[in-house]
Amino acid sequence: MSAIIKIRPLGFTWETSDPFLFCAYHEDQYPKGNGKLGPDASLEGRNIGQDFTLKDGWRMYHGTNVPGFPAHPHRGFETVTIVQKGLVDHSDSLGAAGRFGNGDVQWMTAGKGVQHSEMFPLLDTKKENPFLLFQIWLNLPRDKKMTDPHFKMLWSDEIPIIKTKDDSEKITQITLIAGKFKDKTAPAPAPDSWAADPKNEIAIWTIKMDPDATFTFSGASKGINRSLYFFKGNDLISEGYTIPVNHEIILNADKELTIKNGSAEAHFLLLQGRPINEPVVKQGPFVMNSQIEIREAIHEYQQTEFGGWPWSGYDHVHDPYIGRFALYPDGTEIKK
């Protein structure tokens, strides 16, 4: 049996399989900053508040002065935010905050409900501010949907990076956000995550391959879902297929897969995990098991705003002169 089940093109948001809900991929070539953490460029012609069109190589998203996503609620799942380039300013309804990026990852369990904002400050006023972010939505099982919210940082210097060479000395580099590879294990995820149980075989890897490099993925257990997202490069060859960039490769996880990269450096995201196999009902930022639970989530948010918003604005950003940091709800602060 082939390891490849299906090959399909990537859309604006990437389709995923249980236990994942979807993956958002944002790459923007932001101009230099204006000294107020926004772009030093005219915003004329943009649909401010809903700017998702890639104009001049970048977007404001829901931001009005600083790009990003002002305060919005979540319930019933987790966000895993991987920032390969650029920075994110996080603020939430628990009073937690942070600035992270350039290889850092934030793992947030929304649980019973939290508001957070994710703004993309343009700190560099001398040159462009390139930005590349993945946000993966990982579902929570029924018995964890109403757990207390939690967030933790996986700082770049704590995340294992493994380099392997093929027979031609070509390098494949794997960054372990979740899961294991050879003798390396990723940092622990949030404690109530589906990923916290090793038997669920959650893997979140980013992969970089040299031109013409060859790499083999070992098989996982039967019943595990696995997808490989090919988002940068030219093409690759596997099992008789020539697969162009910007495609998802859906795999039989229990089968070994060998890929040979084409003539350009290639980049991938691997998502793998045991399915939760429970009903999924989604409405906007809420993911529950039934429509009744969705209505309850909406009603509770309207009544409580999941604790309200303790910051000066819904698009809160941090001082431009501070570095990467995390402030937790108990007052603990970590500076990097």
Coordinates of C-alpha atoms in Angstrom, one line a residue:
M1 CA 0.0 0.0 0.0
S2 CA 1.2 3.5 -0.9
A3 CA 2.1 5.9 1.9
I4 CA 0.4 8.7 -0.1
I5 CA -3.4 8.8 0.2
K6 CA -4.1 12.1 -1.4
I7 CA -2.4 15.3 -2.7
R8 CA -4.4 18.5 -2.7
P9 CA -3.6 22.2 -3.2
L10 CA -3.2 24.5 -0.2
G11 CA -5.9 27.3 0.3
F12 CA -5.7 30.5 2.3
T13 CA -6.2 28.4 5.5
W14 CA -4.9 24.8 5.4
E15 CA -7.3 21.9 5.9
T16 CA -6.3 19.5 8.6
S17 CA -7.4 16.1 10.0
D18 CA -8.6 15.2 13.5
P19 CA -7.3 16.1 16.1
F20 CA -6.3 19.3 14.3
L21 CA -9.0 21.8 13.2
F22 CA -7.1 23.9 10.7
C23 CA -3.9 25.8 10.2
A24 CA -3.6 29.5 9.3
Y25 CA -0.4 30.5 7.4
H26 CA 0.6 34.1 7.3
E27 CA 3.6 35.4 5.4
D28 CA 3.9 39.2 5.0
Q29 CA 6.8 41.4 3.8
Y30 CA 6.0 44.3 6.0
P31 CA 7.7 47.6 5.3
K32 CA 9.8 49.5 7.9
G33 CA 8.0 50.6 11.0
N34 CA 6.6 54.1 11.6
G35 CA 7.9 54.3 15.2
K36 CA 4.4 53.5 16.5
L37 CA 4.7 49.8 15.7
G38 CA 2.7 50.2 12.5
P39 CA 3.8 50.3 8.8
D40 CA 5.6 53.3 7.5
A41 CA 3.3 53.3 4.4
S42 CA 0.0 54.6 3.3
L43 CA -3.1 52.5 4.2
E44 CA -5.1 54.0 1.4
G45 CA -7.0 51.5 -0.6
R46 CA -7.1 48.9 2.1
N47 CA -10.2 47.5 3.7
I48 CA -9.1 48.4 7.2
G49 CA -10.5 46.1 9.8
Q50 CA -10.8 43.3 7.2
D51 CA -7.6 43.6 5.2
F52 CA -6.9 40.1 4.0
T53 CA -5.8 41.0 0.4
L54 CA -2.1 40.7 -0.2
K55 CA -1.4 44.3 -1.3
D56 CA 2.2 45.3 -1.8
G57 CA 3.2 42.0 -0.1
W58 CA 1.4 42.5 3.2
R59 CA -1.9 42.7 5.0
M60 CA -3.2 44.6 8.1
Y61 CA -5.7 41.7 8.9
H62 CA -8.1 43.1 11.6
G63 CA -5.6 45.8 12.8
T64 CA -6.2 49.5 12.2
N65 CA -2.8 50.9 13.2
V66 CA -0.7 47.8 13.8
P67 CA -1.2 44.6 11.8
G68 CA -2.8 41.7 13.6
F69 CA -5.9 40.4 15.4
P70 CA -7.3 42.6 18.2
A71 CA -9.1 41.0 21.1
H72 CA -11.3 38.0 20.3
P73 CA -12.6 35.0 22.3
H74 CA -11.9 31.3 22.1
R75 CA -13.4 28.2 23.8
G76 CA -12.9 24.5 23.5
F77 CA -9.6 24.1 21.7
E78 CA -5.9 25.1 21.7
T79 CA -3.8 27.4 19.5
V80 CA -0.2 26.6 18.7
T81 CA 1.4 29.7 17.3
I82 CA 4.7 29.2 15.5
V83 CA 6.5 32.5 14.6
Q84 CA 9.4 31.8 12.3
K85 CA 10.0 35.5 11.4
G86 CA 8.8 38.7 13.1
L87 CA 7.2 39.3 16.4
V88 CA 3.7 38.8 18.1
D89 CA 2.4 40.9 21.0
H90 CA 0.1 38.8 23.1
S91 CA -2.4 40.1 25.6
D92 CA -5.3 38.3 27.2
S93 CA -8.3 38.5 29.5
L94 CA -6.4 36.7 32.3
G95 CA -4.0 39.6 32.5
A96 CA -1.2 37.6 30.8
A97 CA 0.9 39.1 28.1
G98 CA 4.0 38.5 26.0
R99 CA 6.2 39.4 23.1
F100 CA 7.5 36.4 21.2
G101 CA 8.8 35.5 17.7
N102 CA 11.8 34.7 15.5
G103 CA 11.5 31.0 16.3
D104 CA 9.4 31.1 19.5
V105 CA 6.1 29.2 19.9
Q106 CA 3.2 30.0 22.1
W107 CA 0.9 27.1 23.2
M108 CA -2.4 28.3 24.5
T109 CA -5.3 26.2 25.9
A110 CA -8.5 28.2 25.5
G111 CA -10.5 25.7 27.6
K112 CA -13.6 27.2 29.1
G113 CA -13.0 30.6 27.6
V114 CA -10.4 33.3 27.1
Q115 CA -10.0 36.5 25.1
H116 CA -6.7 37.3 23.6
S117 CA -5.2 39.7 21.1
E118 CA -2.3 38.9 18.7
M119 CA -0.8 42.0 17.2
F120 CA 2.3 42.1 14.9
P121 CA 4.5 45.0 15.9
L122 CA 6.9 46.4 13.3
L123 CA 9.8 47.3 15.6
D124 CA 12.4 48.0 12.9
T125 CA 12.2 51.5 11.6
K126 CA 15.3 51.3 9.4
K127 CA 14.4 48.3 7.2
E128 CA 11.6 45.9 6.3
N129 CA 9.9 43.7 8.9
P130 CA 9.4 40.2 7.3
F131 CA 6.8 38.1 9.0
L132 CA 6.0 34.4 8.8
L133 CA 3.6 32.7 11.2
F134 CA 1.6 29.4 11.5
Q135 CA -1.3 29.1 13.9
I136 CA -2.5 25.6 14.4
W137 CA -5.9 24.9 16.0
L138 CA -5.7 21.6 18.0
N139 CA -9.0 20.3 19.3
L140 CA -9.6 19.4 23.0
P141 CA -11.5 16.2 23.9
R142 CA -14.9 16.6 25.6
D143 CA -13.5 16.0 29.1
K144 CA -11.0 18.9 28.6
K145 CA -13.2 21.4 26.8
M146 CA -14.0 23.4 30.0
T147 CA -10.6 23.2 31.6
D148 CA -9.0 26.4 32.9
P149 CA -7.3 28.5 30.2
H150 CA -3.5 28.2 30.2
F151 CA -0.6 29.4 28.1
K152 CA 3.0 28.6 28.0
M153 CA 6.0 29.6 25.9
L154 CA 8.3 27.3 24.0
W155 CA 11.2 29.7 23.5
S156 CA 13.4 29.1 20.4
D157 CA 16.5 28.1 22.5
E158 CA 14.5 25.3 24.1
I159 CA 13.1 23.8 20.9
P160 CA 15.3 20.9 19.5
I161 CA 16.6 21.3 16.0
I162 CA 18.0 18.1 14.4
K163 CA 20.0 18.0 11.2
T164 CA 20.3 14.8 9.3
K165 CA 22.4 14.0 6.2
D166 CA 21.5 11.7 3.3
D167 CA 24.0 9.6 1.3
S168 CA 24.9 12.7 -0.7
E169 CA 25.6 14.8 2.4
K170 CA 22.5 16.9 1.7
I171 CA 20.9 18.2 4.9
T172 CA 17.3 17.9 6.2
Q173 CA 16.6 20.0 9.3
I174 CA 13.7 19.3 11.6
T175 CA 12.5 21.6 14.3
L176 CA 10.5 19.7 17.0
I177 CA 7.5 21.8 18.3
A178 CA 5.8 18.6 19.4
G179 CA 6.7 15.0 19.3
K180 CA 9.9 13.0 19.0
F181 CA 12.6 12.4 16.4
K182 CA 15.5 10.0 17.0
D183 CA 16.7 10.7 20.5
K184 CA 15.2 14.2 20.8
T185 CA 11.9 15.2 22.3
A186 CA 10.0 18.5 22.0
P187 CA 9.3 20.7 25.0
A188 CA 6.2 19.6 27.0
P189 CA 3.0 21.0 25.6
A190 CA 0.3 22.7 27.7
P191 CA -0.7 20.2 30.5
D192 CA -4.4 19.6 29.4
S193 CA -3.5 19.2 25.7
W194 CA -4.3 16.1 23.7
A195 CA -0.6 16.3 22.9
A196 CA 0.3 15.8 26.6
D197 CA -0.4 12.1 26.3
P198 CA 2.4 10.3 24.4
K199 CA 0.0 7.6 23.2
N200 CA -1.7 10.2 21.0
E201 CA 1.5 10.5 19.0
I202 CA 1.1 14.3 18.3
A203 CA 3.9 15.6 16.1
I204 CA 4.3 19.2 15.0
W205 CA 7.5 19.7 13.0
T206 CA 8.8 22.3 10.7
I207 CA 11.2 20.9 8.1
K208 CA 13.8 22.5 5.8
M209 CA 15.5 20.5 3.1
D210 CA 18.6 21.3 1.0
P211 CA 18.1 21.2 -2.8
D212 CA 18.2 17.6 -4.0
A213 CA 18.1 16.2 -0.4
T214 CA 16.4 12.9 0.4
F215 CA 14.6 12.2 3.6
T216 CA 12.6 9.2 5.0
F217 CA 9.8 9.5 7.5
S218 CA 9.4 6.5 9.7
G219 CA 6.0 5.0 10.2
A220 CA 3.8 5.8 13.2
S221 CA 1.1 3.6 14.7
K222 CA -1.9 2.5 12.7
G223 CA -4.9 4.8 13.0
I224 CA -2.8 8.0 13.3
N225 CA -3.5 10.9 11.0
R226 CA -0.5 12.5 9.2
S227 CA -0.2 15.3 6.7
L228 CA 2.8 17.0 5.2
Y229 CA 2.3 20.6 4.0
F230 CA 4.8 21.7 1.3
F231 CA 4.7 25.5 1.4
K232 CA 8.1 26.7 0.0
G233 CA 10.3 25.3 -2.8
N234 CA 9.8 24.1 -6.3
D235 CA 8.8 20.4 -6.3
L236 CA 9.5 17.1 -4.8
I237 CA 9.4 13.5 -5.9
S238 CA 7.8 10.6 -3.9
E239 CA 6.3 7.3 -4.8
G240 CA 6.3 8.2 -8.5
Y241 CA 4.6 11.5 -8.0
T242 CA 6.1 14.9 -8.8
I243 CA 4.4 17.2 -6.3
P244 CA 4.6 21.0 -6.8
V245 CA 4.9 23.5 -4.0
N246 CA 1.8 24.7 -2.2
H247 CA 0.3 21.2 -1.7
E248 CA -0.7 19.1 1.2
I249 CA 0.2 15.4 1.1
I250 CA -2.1 13.2 3.2
L251 CA -0.4 10.1 4.3
N252 CA -0.9 6.6 5.7
A253 CA 1.0 7.4 8.9
D254 CA 2.0 3.7 9.5
K255 CA 3.8 3.6 6.2
E256 CA 7.4 4.8 5.7
L257 CA 7.6 7.7 3.2
T258 CA 10.7 8.8 1.3
I259 CA 10.8 12.2 -0.4
K260 CA 13.4 13.7 -2.7
N261 CA 13.5 17.4 -2.9
G262 CA 13.8 19.3 -6.2
S263 CA 16.3 22.0 -7.1
A264 CA 15.4 24.6 -4.6
E265 CA 15.5 24.7 -0.8
A266 CA 12.1 23.4 0.5
H267 CA 10.1 24.0 3.6
F268 CA 7.3 21.8 5.1
L269 CA 5.0 21.6 8.1
L270 CA 4.2 18.1 9.5
L271 CA 1.0 17.6 11.5
Q272 CA 0.3 14.2 13.0
G273 CA -1.9 12.8 15.8
R274 CA -4.3 10.2 17.0
P275 CA -7.9 11.4 16.2
I276 CA -10.1 12.3 19.1
N277 CA -13.1 10.8 17.2
E278 CA -15.8 13.0 18.9
P279 CA -18.4 15.3 17.3
V280 CA -17.0 18.7 16.3
V281 CA -19.3 21.7 16.1
K282 CA -17.7 25.0 15.2
Q283 CA -19.0 28.5 15.2
G284 CA -16.4 31.2 14.7
P285 CA -14.0 31.1 17.7
F286 CA -15.9 28.3 19.5
V287 CA -15.4 24.6 19.1
M288 CA -17.6 22.3 21.1
N289 CA -19.3 18.9 20.7
S290 CA -22.9 20.1 20.1
Q291 CA -24.9 23.0 18.9
I292 CA -26.4 23.5 22.4
E293 CA -22.9 23.9 23.8
I294 CA -22.1 26.5 21.1
R295 CA -25.2 28.5 22.1
E296 CA -24.1 28.2 25.7
A297 CA -20.6 29.5 24.8
I298 CA -22.1 32.5 22.9
H299 CA -24.5 33.3 25.7
E300 CA -21.7 33.1 28.4
Y301 CA -19.4 35.3 26.4
Q302 CA -22.1 37.9 25.9
Q303 CA -22.7 37.9 29.7
T304 CA -19.1 37.7 31.0
E305 CA -16.7 38.4 28.1
F306 CA -14.7 35.5 29.7
G307 CA -13.5 37.8 32.4
G308 CA -13.5 41.1 30.5
W309 CA -10.6 43.0 28.9
P310 CA -8.0 44.5 31.4
W311 CA -5.9 46.3 28.7
S312 CA -6.1 49.9 27.4
G313 CA -7.3 48.9 24.0
Y314 CA -8.4 45.8 22.1
D315 CA -5.4 46.1 19.9
H316 CA -3.0 46.4 22.8
V317 CA 0.8 46.4 22.0
H318 CA 3.8 46.6 24.3
D319 CA 6.5 49.2 24.6
P320 CA 8.7 49.2 21.4
Y321 CA 11.9 49.2 23.5
I322 CA 11.3 45.9 25.4
G323 CA 12.4 42.5 24.1
R324 CA 10.8 39.1 24.1
F325 CA 9.0 38.3 27.4
A326 CA 6.1 36.4 28.9
L327 CA 4.0 37.7 31.8
Y328 CA 1.8 34.9 33.3
P329 CA -1.5 35.4 35.1
D330 CA 0.1 34.7 38.5
G331 CA 2.5 37.6 38.0
T332 CA 5.5 35.6 37.0
E333 CA 7.5 37.3 34.3
I334 CA 10.2 35.8 32.1
K335 CA 12.5 38.0 29.9
K336 CA 14.5 36.7 27.0

